[in-house]
């Protein structure tokens, strides 16, 4: 299947020569155009962590375990901040310097597949101990996100889920019930706010990653369960517009003014050290909350239930490990992927991150039931109580549209410079165009 030059080169052509040269010095790969070689299965490989910083410690431990078991292979670890990962990959694809292995989430998988950067893993998985030991829903997610039929371009390692974290001590002091429904959420946001004393009911994400959180709030409130209505997205449906107006109106009224620039790191740190009642973030921040607050002062629950009695949330990206087509030692790189996705390593990584393992044996380990937020999230996704709105990760332009193109627009919305309708109409027009182009290429 051919992908249009527009989609393949849109992001890559924007990179600077300086960035290209900088990345070329950090990796032992090449650009994405070559086929690479299988290699001897020994020597050095380069691994890019797509959430460098928060996950550096656990990856360092797993790499140490891998090198002990495979003394003939050395792993060069390169931490990439999560906010920069797609631009780093695009830069390396355009100018050289791709790693042998890298963390690849479904949010930007299609973009990388369209640029022919990744190698399909189907044949390797057939002869691997991992065959039959991966959560099928996660396998299906990475297949669907790639947009190339049954081909799998990343090995799933974890699924995250959105959580509404709330300060149980503050709720108890205010006589509030847990924010299990959207009406209770808004009631708590108002009642817990005392701006003069720097107390707020909620912290809203206005910086990097803001769009996904906003989409969760929109569809969660309206109860709409389909992202597409025929050829058009439901994103700018009047019900969704009204829901976004209500959600965005929280800014500066029941949230700190600094939220307009906060990414997840700043937002989580602010919540952990202050007197803010609620925070929307995924399971990955559980350990941060535990260290900062102790287990008696907070709790995490799945998304609030809408007034219709149904919990609706947008699909969360599945994280994974990709094998790069240009790699010069694919045998060694595949050994690392197998090891990282194995029972022990996958369990260790997900316990550290508070995420849901992709390895079926790891998914049954005791720590999951011992971590209440993770157990509740896993239950919500498997017991039929939650309806999922599937986001179009398969569109090569999805990550650009949902991040770089519209995160600044969301900040304008919070600041009152544009309306909720204008914001959603713009994003909907871009998505409709991307969907049309994708289908014209013979997909769907």
Short mmCIF file of C-alpha atoms in Angstrom, two decimals:
data_model
loop_
_atom_site.label_atom_id
_atom_site.label_comp_id
_atom_site.label_asym_id
_atom_site.label_seq_id
_atom_site.Cartn_x
_atom_site.Cartn_y
_atom_site.Cartn_z
CA UNK A 1 0.00 0.00 0.00
CA UNK A 2 1.42 3.39 -1.00
CA UNK A 3 1.06 6.43 1.21
CA UNK A 4 0.82 9.91 -0.26
CA UNK A 5 3.86 12.13 -0.28
CA UNK A 6 1.80 14.72 1.56
CA UNK A 7 1.29 12.42 4.53
CA UNK A 8 4.73 10.88 4.41
CA UNK A 9 6.69 14.10 4.31
CA UNK A 10 4.50 16.66 6.06
CA UNK A 11 6.22 16.50 9.41
CA UNK A 12 9.61 15.31 8.26
CA UNK A 13 10.33 18.21 5.91
CA UNK A 14 9.95 20.73 8.71
CA UNK A 15 12.98 19.65 10.70
CA UNK A 16 16.12 21.71 10.93
CA UNK A 17 19.61 20.64 9.86
CA UNK A 18 20.87 21.29 13.37
CA UNK A 19 18.42 18.79 14.84
CA UNK A 20 19.33 16.24 12.20
CA UNK A 21 23.03 16.47 13.01
CA UNK A 22 22.35 16.32 16.74
CA UNK A 23 20.33 13.17 16.45
CA UNK A 24 22.80 11.55 14.10
CA UNK A 25 25.40 11.66 16.82
CA UNK A 26 23.23 9.74 19.30
CA UNK A 27 22.22 6.61 17.43
CA UNK A 28 23.79 3.78 15.50
CA UNK A 29 20.96 3.37 13.00
CA UNK A 30 20.38 5.02 9.64
CA UNK A 31 17.44 6.78 8.04
CA UNK A 32 14.23 4.89 7.36
CA UNK A 33 14.85 4.24 3.68
CA UNK A 34 17.18 1.25 3.92
CA UNK A 35 16.31 -2.34 4.67
CA UNK A 36 19.06 -2.84 7.24
CA UNK A 37 20.57 -6.21 8.09
CA UNK A 38 19.82 -9.06 10.45
CA UNK A 39 23.29 -8.86 11.97
CA UNK A 40 25.07 -11.38 14.16
CA UNK A 41 22.81 -11.05 17.16
CA UNK A 42 25.76 -9.65 19.10
CA UNK A 43 27.27 -6.21 19.59
CA UNK A 44 25.67 -2.83 20.40
CA UNK A 45 22.12 -1.70 19.75
CA UNK A 46 20.54 1.67 20.44
CA UNK A 47 17.24 1.97 22.28
CA UNK A 48 15.18 5.16 22.41
CA UNK A 49 12.89 5.42 25.43
CA UNK A 50 9.79 7.39 24.37
CA UNK A 51 9.16 8.64 27.92
CA UNK A 52 12.69 9.42 29.00
CA UNK A 53 12.95 10.81 32.52
CA UNK A 54 9.89 9.31 34.26
CA UNK A 55 10.73 5.82 32.97
CA UNK A 56 14.53 6.01 32.91
CA UNK A 57 15.05 4.18 36.20
CA UNK A 58 12.95 1.15 35.30
CA UNK A 59 14.40 0.89 31.79
CA UNK A 60 17.90 1.07 33.26
CA UNK A 61 17.03 -1.88 35.49
CA UNK A 62 15.54 -3.92 32.62
CA UNK A 63 18.53 -3.19 30.39
CA UNK A 64 20.87 -4.32 33.15
CA UNK A 65 18.90 -7.58 33.46
CA UNK A 66 18.99 -8.07 29.68
CA UNK A 67 22.74 -7.49 29.40
CA UNK A 68 23.35 -9.94 32.24
CA UNK A 69 21.40 -12.61 30.35
CA UNK A 70 22.89 -11.58 26.99
CA UNK A 71 26.51 -10.60 27.72
CA UNK A 72 27.32 -10.34 24.00
CA UNK A 73 24.81 -7.49 23.52
CA UNK A 74 25.24 -3.94 24.77
CA UNK A 75 22.23 -1.62 24.87
CA UNK A 76 22.82 2.10 24.39
CA UNK A 77 19.97 3.85 26.19
CA UNK A 78 18.74 7.24 24.89
CA UNK A 79 15.96 8.95 26.89
CA UNK A 80 13.58 11.03 24.73
CA UNK A 81 11.06 13.29 26.51
CA UNK A 82 7.51 12.22 25.70
CA UNK A 83 6.62 15.66 24.32
CA UNK A 84 9.45 15.47 21.77
CA UNK A 85 9.27 11.87 20.66
CA UNK A 86 7.40 12.21 17.36
CA UNK A 87 9.49 15.17 16.21
CA UNK A 88 12.67 13.25 17.11
CA UNK A 89 11.56 10.27 15.06
CA UNK A 90 10.52 12.48 12.12
CA UNK A 91 13.88 14.24 12.25
CA UNK A 92 15.79 10.96 12.22
CA UNK A 93 13.64 9.49 9.45
CA UNK A 94 14.30 12.54 7.30
CA UNK A 95 18.00 12.94 7.97
CA UNK A 96 19.43 9.80 9.55
CA UNK A 97 20.07 8.53 13.04
CA UNK A 98 17.22 6.16 13.81
CA UNK A 99 17.77 3.71 16.66
CA UNK A 100 17.56 -0.07 16.41
CA UNK A 101 14.66 -0.25 18.86
CA UNK A 102 12.39 2.48 20.12
CA UNK A 103 9.28 3.05 22.18
CA UNK A 104 6.38 3.59 19.78
CA UNK A 105 2.85 4.37 20.95
CA UNK A 106 -0.24 3.98 18.80
CA UNK A 107 -0.87 7.75 18.82
CA UNK A 108 1.95 8.28 16.30
CA UNK A 109 2.42 4.75 14.96
CA UNK A 110 0.60 5.37 11.65
CA UNK A 111 2.79 8.39 10.94
CA UNK A 112 5.92 6.26 11.29
CA UNK A 113 4.49 3.36 9.31
CA UNK A 114 3.55 5.72 6.49
CA UNK A 115 7.20 6.81 6.33
CA UNK A 116 8.31 3.14 6.08
CA UNK A 117 10.43 3.44 9.23
CA UNK A 118 9.30 0.27 11.02
CA UNK A 119 9.53 -3.40 10.19
CA UNK A 120 6.44 -5.63 10.56
CA UNK A 121 6.82 -8.11 13.42
CA UNK A 122 4.35 -10.84 12.39
CA UNK A 123 6.90 -13.42 11.21
CA UNK A 124 9.19 -12.88 14.16
CA UNK A 125 6.30 -13.23 16.58
CA UNK A 126 5.27 -16.55 14.99
CA UNK A 127 8.50 -18.16 16.16
CA UNK A 128 8.67 -16.37 19.49
CA UNK A 129 7.83 -17.50 23.04
CA UNK A 130 5.58 -14.41 23.11
CA UNK A 131 3.15 -15.98 20.65
CA UNK A 132 -0.17 -16.52 22.45
CA UNK A 133 1.04 -14.57 25.48
CA UNK A 134 -0.12 -11.08 24.51
CA UNK A 135 -3.41 -9.45 25.47
CA UNK A 136 -5.44 -9.73 22.26
CA UNK A 137 -7.16 -6.35 22.61
CA UNK A 138 -3.76 -4.64 22.72
CA UNK A 139 -2.54 -6.62 19.72
CA UNK A 140 -5.66 -5.54 17.84
CA UNK A 141 -5.08 -1.93 18.87
CA UNK A 142 -1.56 -1.81 17.43
CA UNK A 143 -2.70 -3.55 14.25
CA UNK A 144 -5.58 -1.14 13.79
CA UNK A 145 -3.46 1.91 14.56
CA UNK A 146 -0.88 0.95 11.92
CA UNK A 147 -3.60 0.92 9.26
CA UNK A 148 -2.12 -1.95 7.25
CA UNK A 149 -4.43 -4.87 7.74
CA UNK A 150 -3.06 -7.64 9.96
CA UNK A 151 0.51 -6.34 9.98
CA UNK A 152 1.82 -5.47 13.45
CA UNK A 153 4.49 -2.78 13.55
CA UNK A 154 5.07 -2.49 17.26
CA UNK A 155 5.17 -5.02 20.07
CA UNK A 156 2.54 -3.97 22.63
CA UNK A 157 3.92 -3.59 26.14
CA UNK A 158 1.28 -1.69 28.09
CA UNK A 159 -2.07 0.04 28.05
CA UNK A 160 -2.84 3.04 30.11
CA UNK A 161 -6.19 4.31 31.21
CA UNK A 162 -7.42 7.69 32.25
CA UNK A 163 -8.11 8.16 35.94
CA UNK A 164 -9.71 10.89 37.99
CA UNK A 165 -7.45 11.32 40.99
CA UNK A 166 -9.03 13.07 43.97
CA UNK A 167 -7.93 14.09 47.44
CA UNK A 168 -9.97 11.92 49.78
CA UNK A 169 -8.95 14.03 52.77
CA UNK A 170 -10.18 17.25 51.17
CA UNK A 171 -13.42 15.63 50.03
CA UNK A 172 -14.06 14.32 53.53
CA UNK A 173 -13.40 17.71 55.09
CA UNK A 174 -15.86 19.34 52.65
CA UNK A 175 -18.51 16.66 53.13
CA UNK A 176 -18.36 15.66 49.47
CA UNK A 177 -19.02 12.29 47.90
CA UNK A 178 -16.46 10.75 45.55
CA UNK A 179 -16.66 12.37 42.06
CA UNK A 180 -18.07 9.26 40.40
CA UNK A 181 -20.45 11.22 38.13
CA UNK A 182 -19.97 14.39 36.10
CA UNK A 183 -22.47 16.38 38.23
CA UNK A 184 -20.52 15.38 41.35
CA UNK A 185 -17.28 16.35 39.59
CA UNK A 186 -18.51 19.87 38.85
CA UNK A 187 -19.99 20.23 42.34
CA UNK A 188 -16.66 19.30 43.91
CA UNK A 189 -14.69 21.61 41.59
CA UNK A 190 -16.79 24.55 42.83
CA UNK A 191 -16.98 23.63 46.50
CA UNK A 192 -13.25 22.93 46.93
CA UNK A 193 -12.18 26.23 45.38
CA UNK A 194 -11.00 29.10 47.56
CA UNK A 195 -8.82 31.05 45.13
CA UNK A 196 -7.86 33.72 47.65
CA UNK A 197 -6.18 31.05 49.73
CA UNK A 198 -4.72 29.27 46.70
CA UNK A 199 -7.11 26.33 46.96
CA UNK A 200 -8.69 24.95 43.81
CA UNK A 201 -11.10 22.17 42.99
CA UNK A 202 -9.39 20.98 39.82
CA UNK A 203 -6.27 21.33 37.70
CA UNK A 204 -6.89 21.46 33.96
CA UNK A 205 -4.26 20.49 31.41
CA UNK A 206 -3.54 23.46 29.15
CA UNK A 207 -0.06 22.58 27.88
CA UNK A 208 1.25 19.56 25.99
CA UNK A 209 -1.23 16.67 25.96
CA UNK A 210 -4.26 18.87 26.59
CA UNK A 211 -6.37 17.63 23.68
CA UNK A 212 -6.72 14.01 24.83
CA UNK A 213 -7.87 15.14 28.28
CA UNK A 214 -10.38 17.52 26.75
CA UNK A 215 -11.77 14.81 24.43
CA UNK A 216 -12.26 12.53 27.42
CA UNK A 217 -14.26 15.24 29.18
CA UNK A 218 -16.34 16.00 26.08
CA UNK A 219 -17.41 12.47 25.19
CA UNK A 220 -17.63 11.47 28.84
CA UNK A 221 -20.26 14.13 29.48
CA UNK A 222 -22.34 13.69 26.31
CA UNK A 223 -22.25 9.90 26.27
CA UNK A 224 -21.64 9.80 22.52
CA UNK A 225 -19.82 6.59 21.66
CA UNK A 226 -18.87 7.02 17.98
CA UNK A 227 -16.12 9.26 16.69
CA UNK A 228 -17.41 9.08 13.10
CA UNK A 229 -20.90 9.59 11.73
CA UNK A 230 -20.48 8.39 8.17
CA UNK A 231 -17.73 10.47 6.54
CA UNK A 232 -17.73 13.20 9.21
CA UNK A 233 -16.45 13.26 12.78
CA UNK A 234 -18.84 13.76 15.68
CA UNK A 235 -16.26 15.95 17.39
CA UNK A 236 -18.08 19.22 16.70
CA UNK A 237 -21.57 17.91 17.36
CA UNK A 238 -23.58 20.59 19.22
CA UNK A 239 -23.72 18.38 22.33
CA UNK A 240 -19.93 18.13 22.35
CA UNK A 241 -19.61 21.89 21.85
CA UNK A 242 -21.79 22.51 24.93
CA UNK A 243 -19.78 19.99 26.96
CA UNK A 244 -16.50 21.66 26.03
CA UNK A 245 -17.87 25.09 26.91
CA UNK A 246 -18.72 23.84 30.39
CA UNK A 247 -15.38 22.11 30.85
CA UNK A 248 -13.23 25.00 29.56
CA UNK A 249 -15.15 27.42 31.81
CA UNK A 250 -13.45 25.78 34.80
CA UNK A 251 -10.18 27.51 33.87
CA UNK A 252 -9.20 30.21 36.39
CA UNK A 253 -12.61 29.85 38.06
CA UNK A 254 -11.88 26.56 39.82
CA UNK A 255 -8.32 25.97 38.52
CA UNK A 256 -4.97 27.77 38.89
CA UNK A 257 -4.19 30.32 36.15
CA UNK A 258 -0.83 28.59 35.56
CA UNK A 259 -2.69 25.58 34.17
CA UNK A 260 -2.79 27.16 30.72
CA UNK A 261 0.86 26.14 30.22
CA UNK A 262 0.98 22.97 32.28
CA UNK A 263 1.97 19.66 30.75
CA UNK A 264 1.48 16.46 32.73
CA UNK A 265 4.76 16.79 34.67
CA UNK A 266 3.94 20.26 35.99
CA UNK A 267 0.30 19.38 36.54
CA UNK A 268 1.12 16.26 38.56
CA UNK A 269 3.78 18.05 40.61
CA UNK A 270 1.36 20.88 41.35
CA UNK A 271 -1.34 18.48 42.48
CA UNK A 272 1.02 16.43 44.64
CA UNK A 273 2.39 19.41 46.54
CA UNK A 274 -0.66 21.68 46.79
CA UNK A 275 -4.26 21.75 47.92
CA UNK A 276 -6.04 20.97 44.64
CA UNK A 277 -8.99 18.63 44.87
CA UNK A 278 -8.93 16.73 41.55
CA UNK A 279 -6.60 15.82 38.72
CA UNK A 280 -7.29 14.03 35.43
CA UNK A 281 -4.31 11.93 34.41
CA UNK A 282 -3.57 8.34 33.53
CA UNK A 283 -2.41 5.54 35.79
CA UNK A 284 1.21 6.45 35.16
CA UNK A 285 1.27 9.08 37.91
CA UNK A 286 0.14 6.70 40.67
CA UNK A 287 3.62 6.20 42.13
CA UNK A 288 4.18 9.98 42.18
CA UNK A 289 0.98 10.49 44.18
CA UNK A 290 1.84 7.65 46.52
CA UNK A 291 5.27 9.08 47.32
CA UNK A 292 4.02 12.63 47.74
CA UNK A 293 0.76 12.10 49.61
CA UNK A 294 0.69 8.61 51.08
CA UNK A 295 -2.06 6.11 50.35
CA UNK A 296 -4.56 7.59 52.81
CA UNK A 297 -4.97 11.04 51.22
CA UNK A 298 -5.95 10.24 47.64
CA UNK A 299 -7.74 7.77 45.43
CA UNK A 300 -8.03 7.15 41.72
CA UNK A 301 -11.23 6.12 39.95
CA UNK A 302 -12.17 5.60 36.29
CA UNK A 303 -13.78 8.45 34.36
CA UNK A 304 -16.99 9.86 35.86
CA UNK A 305 -20.30 8.40 34.72
CA UNK A 306 -22.52 10.58 32.56
CA UNK A 307 -26.06 11.57 33.47
CA UNK A 308 -27.35 8.74 31.27
CA UNK A 309 -25.77 6.23 33.62
CA UNK A 310 -22.97 5.13 31.27
CA UNK A 311 -19.24 5.69 31.58
CA UNK A 312 -17.77 6.80 28.24
CA UNK A 313 -14.13 7.51 27.61
CA UNK A 314 -11.87 7.91 24.60
CA UNK A 315 -9.41 5.17 23.72
CA UNK A 316 -5.98 5.45 25.29
CA UNK A 317 -2.86 4.77 23.22
CA UNK A 318 -1.19 1.38 23.60
CA UNK A 319 2.54 1.67 24.13
CA UNK A 320 5.00 -0.68 22.51
CA UNK A 321 8.45 -1.33 21.08
CA UNK A 322 9.23 -0.91 17.40
CA UNK A 323 11.96 -2.60 15.35
CA UNK A 324 13.43 -0.16 12.86
CA UNK A 325 13.73 -1.19 9.25
CA UNK A 326 17.14 0.45 8.89
CA UNK A 327 18.72 -1.35 11.85
CA UNK A 328 22.05 -3.10 11.27
CA UNK A 329 21.58 -5.75 13.98
CA UNK A 330 17.91 -6.73 13.93
CA UNK A 331 18.53 -10.10 15.56
CA UNK A 332 19.98 -8.46 18.68
CA UNK A 333 17.27 -5.79 18.63
CA UNK A 334 14.55 -8.42 18.46
CA UNK A 335 16.09 -10.28 21.41
CA UNK A 336 15.78 -7.07 23.42
CA UNK A 337 12.15 -6.60 22.40
CA UNK A 338 11.35 -10.22 23.37
CA UNK A 339 13.04 -9.77 26.73
CA UNK A 340 11.30 -6.48 27.50
CA UNK A 341 7.89 -7.97 26.61
CA UNK A 342 8.47 -11.19 28.57
CA UNK A 343 6.55 -11.98 31.76
CA UNK A 344 9.09 -10.80 34.32
CA UNK A 345 10.24 -7.62 32.53
CA UNK A 346 6.77 -6.59 31.38
CA UNK A 347 5.40 -7.05 34.89
CA UNK A 348 8.28 -5.11 36.42
CA UNK A 349 7.89 -2.21 33.97
CA UNK A 350 4.12 -1.92 34.33
CA UNK A 351 4.19 -2.16 38.11
CA UNK A 352 6.62 0.74 38.13
CA UNK A 353 4.46 2.75 35.71
CA UNK A 354 1.13 1.73 37.23
CA UNK A 355 -0.03 0.58 33.79
CA UNK A 356 -1.79 -2.54 32.49
CA UNK A 357 0.61 -5.20 31.13
CA UNK A 358 0.42 -6.54 27.58
CA UNK A 359 1.89 -9.90 28.59
CA UNK A 360 -1.00 -12.15 29.69
CA UNK A 361 1.08 -13.78 32.44
CA UNK A 362 2.16 -10.40 33.78
CA UNK A 363 -1.47 -9.24 33.68
CA UNK A 364 -2.31 -11.89 36.29
CA UNK A 365 0.42 -10.95 38.76
CA UNK A 366 -0.68 -10.07 42.33
CA UNK A 367 0.48 -6.44 42.27
CA UNK A 368 -2.38 -5.49 39.93
CA UNK A 369 -5.09 -6.41 42.45
CA UNK A 370 -3.04 -4.76 45.19
CA UNK A 371 -3.02 -1.44 43.30
CA UNK A 372 -6.63 -0.26 43.57
CA UNK A 373 -6.52 2.35 40.75
CA UNK A 374 -4.99 -0.16 38.32
CA UNK A 375 -7.43 -2.87 39.36
CA UNK A 376 -10.41 -0.52 38.93
CA UNK A 377 -9.15 0.62 35.53
CA UNK A 378 -8.61 -2.93 34.32
CA UNK A 379 -12.07 -3.91 35.56
CA UNK A 380 -13.72 -0.91 33.89
CA UNK A 381 -12.18 -1.91 30.57
CA UNK A 382 -13.16 -5.57 30.77
CA UNK A 383 -16.51 -5.80 32.56
CA UNK A 384 -18.56 -4.00 29.92
CA UNK A 385 -19.35 -0.97 32.12
CA UNK A 386 -17.31 1.42 29.98
CA UNK A 387 -18.01 2.45 26.39
CA UNK A 388 -14.91 3.37 24.42
CA UNK A 389 -14.80 6.04 21.73
CA UNK A 390 -12.14 4.79 19.32
CA UNK A 391 -9.90 7.65 18.25
CA UNK A 392 -8.49 7.48 14.70
CA UNK A 393 -4.89 6.63 15.54
CA UNK A 394 -4.65 5.00 12.10
CA UNK A 395 -4.60 8.44 10.43
CA UNK A 396 -0.95 9.37 9.76
CA UNK A 397 -1.81 12.98 10.63
CA UNK A 398 -3.65 12.15 13.87
CA UNK A 399 -0.82 13.05 16.21
CA UNK A 400 -0.10 16.33 14.43
CA UNK A 401 -3.78 17.30 14.44
CA UNK A 402 -4.31 16.34 18.07
CA UNK A 403 -1.09 17.92 19.31
CA UNK A 404 1.01 20.48 17.43
CA UNK A 405 -1.82 21.81 15.25
CA UNK A 406 -4.40 22.33 17.99
CA UNK A 407 -2.81 22.47 21.44
CA UNK A 408 -2.10 26.20 20.93
CA UNK A 409 -5.73 26.60 19.84
CA UNK A 410 -6.90 24.96 23.07
CA UNK A 411 -4.88 27.51 25.02
CA UNK A 412 -6.66 30.27 23.08
CA UNK A 413 -9.96 28.67 24.08
CA UNK A 414 -9.03 28.67 27.76
CA UNK A 415 -7.98 32.31 27.52
CA UNK A 416 -11.28 33.26 25.88
CA UNK A 417 -9.75 34.23 22.54
CA UNK A 418 -11.80 31.69 20.54
CA UNK A 419 -15.07 29.84 21.18
CA UNK A 420 -15.51 26.14 21.85
CA UNK A 421 -17.40 25.86 18.57
CA UNK A 422 -14.59 27.51 16.59
CA UNK A 423 -12.03 25.23 18.23
CA UNK A 424 -13.95 22.03 17.52
CA UNK A 425 -14.94 23.11 14.00
CA UNK A 426 -11.30 23.70 13.06
CA UNK A 427 -10.15 20.36 14.42
CA UNK A 428 -13.12 18.56 12.84
CA UNK A 429 -12.36 20.04 9.41
CA UNK A 430 -8.77 18.81 9.65
CA UNK A 431 -9.85 15.34 10.73
CA UNK A 432 -12.47 15.07 8.00
CA UNK A 433 -9.87 16.00 5.40
CA UNK A 434 -7.35 13.48 6.79
CA UNK A 435 -10.00 10.75 6.84
CA UNK A 436 -11.00 11.52 3.25
CA UNK A 437 -7.39 11.35 2.06
CA UNK A 438 -6.82 8.12 3.95
CA UNK A 439 -9.86 6.51 2.33
CA UNK A 440 -8.90 7.77 -1.12
CA UNK A 441 -5.72 5.75 -0.74
CA UNK A 442 -7.83 2.61 -0.56
CA UNK A 443 -8.11 2.25 3.20
CA UNK A 444 -11.16 1.72 5.36
#
